[in-house]
Tab-separated table of C-alpha atoms in Angstrom:
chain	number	residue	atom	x	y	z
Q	1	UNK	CA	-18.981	-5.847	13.672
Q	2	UNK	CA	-17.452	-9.089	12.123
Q	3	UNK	CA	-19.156	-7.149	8.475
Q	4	UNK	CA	-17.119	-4.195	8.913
Q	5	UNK	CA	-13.810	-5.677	9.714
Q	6	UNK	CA	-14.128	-7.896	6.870
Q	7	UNK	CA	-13.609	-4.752	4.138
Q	8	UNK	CA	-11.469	-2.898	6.078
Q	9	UNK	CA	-8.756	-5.427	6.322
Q	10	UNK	CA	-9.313	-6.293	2.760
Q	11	UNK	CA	-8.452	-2.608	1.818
Q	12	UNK	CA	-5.856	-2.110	4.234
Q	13	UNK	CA	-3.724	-4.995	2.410
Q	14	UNK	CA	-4.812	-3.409	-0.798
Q	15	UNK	CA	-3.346	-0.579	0.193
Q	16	UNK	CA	0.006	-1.718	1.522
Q	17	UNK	CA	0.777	-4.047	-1.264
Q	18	UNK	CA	0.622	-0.774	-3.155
Q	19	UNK	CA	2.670	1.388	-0.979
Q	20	UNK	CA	5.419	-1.178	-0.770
Q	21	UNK	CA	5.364	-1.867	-4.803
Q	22	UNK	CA	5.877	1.742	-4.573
Q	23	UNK	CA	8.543	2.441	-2.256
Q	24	UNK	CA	10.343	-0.192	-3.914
Q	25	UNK	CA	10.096	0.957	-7.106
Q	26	UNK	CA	11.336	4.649	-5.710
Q	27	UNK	CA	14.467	2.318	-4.567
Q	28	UNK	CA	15.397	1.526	-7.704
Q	29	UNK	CA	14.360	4.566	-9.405
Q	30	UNK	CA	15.108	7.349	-6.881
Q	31	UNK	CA	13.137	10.695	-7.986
Q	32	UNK	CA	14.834	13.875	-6.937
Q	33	UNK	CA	11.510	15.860	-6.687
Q	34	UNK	CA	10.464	14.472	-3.040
């Protein structure tokens, strides 16, 4: 169980560091096509 937790966390922080480098970068740069 331990081995499958392991990646998953790993790529859930990979993928929130991204969304929040994102949505901050939207912040500064607001796009009007969303």
């Amino acid at each position: 169980m331990k081995l499958l937790i392991g990646p998953i966390v790993l790529i859930f922080e990979e993928l929130l560091l991204t969304f929040f480098e994102f949505y901050s970068f939207w912040q500064m740069h607001p796009l009007s096509t969303i």
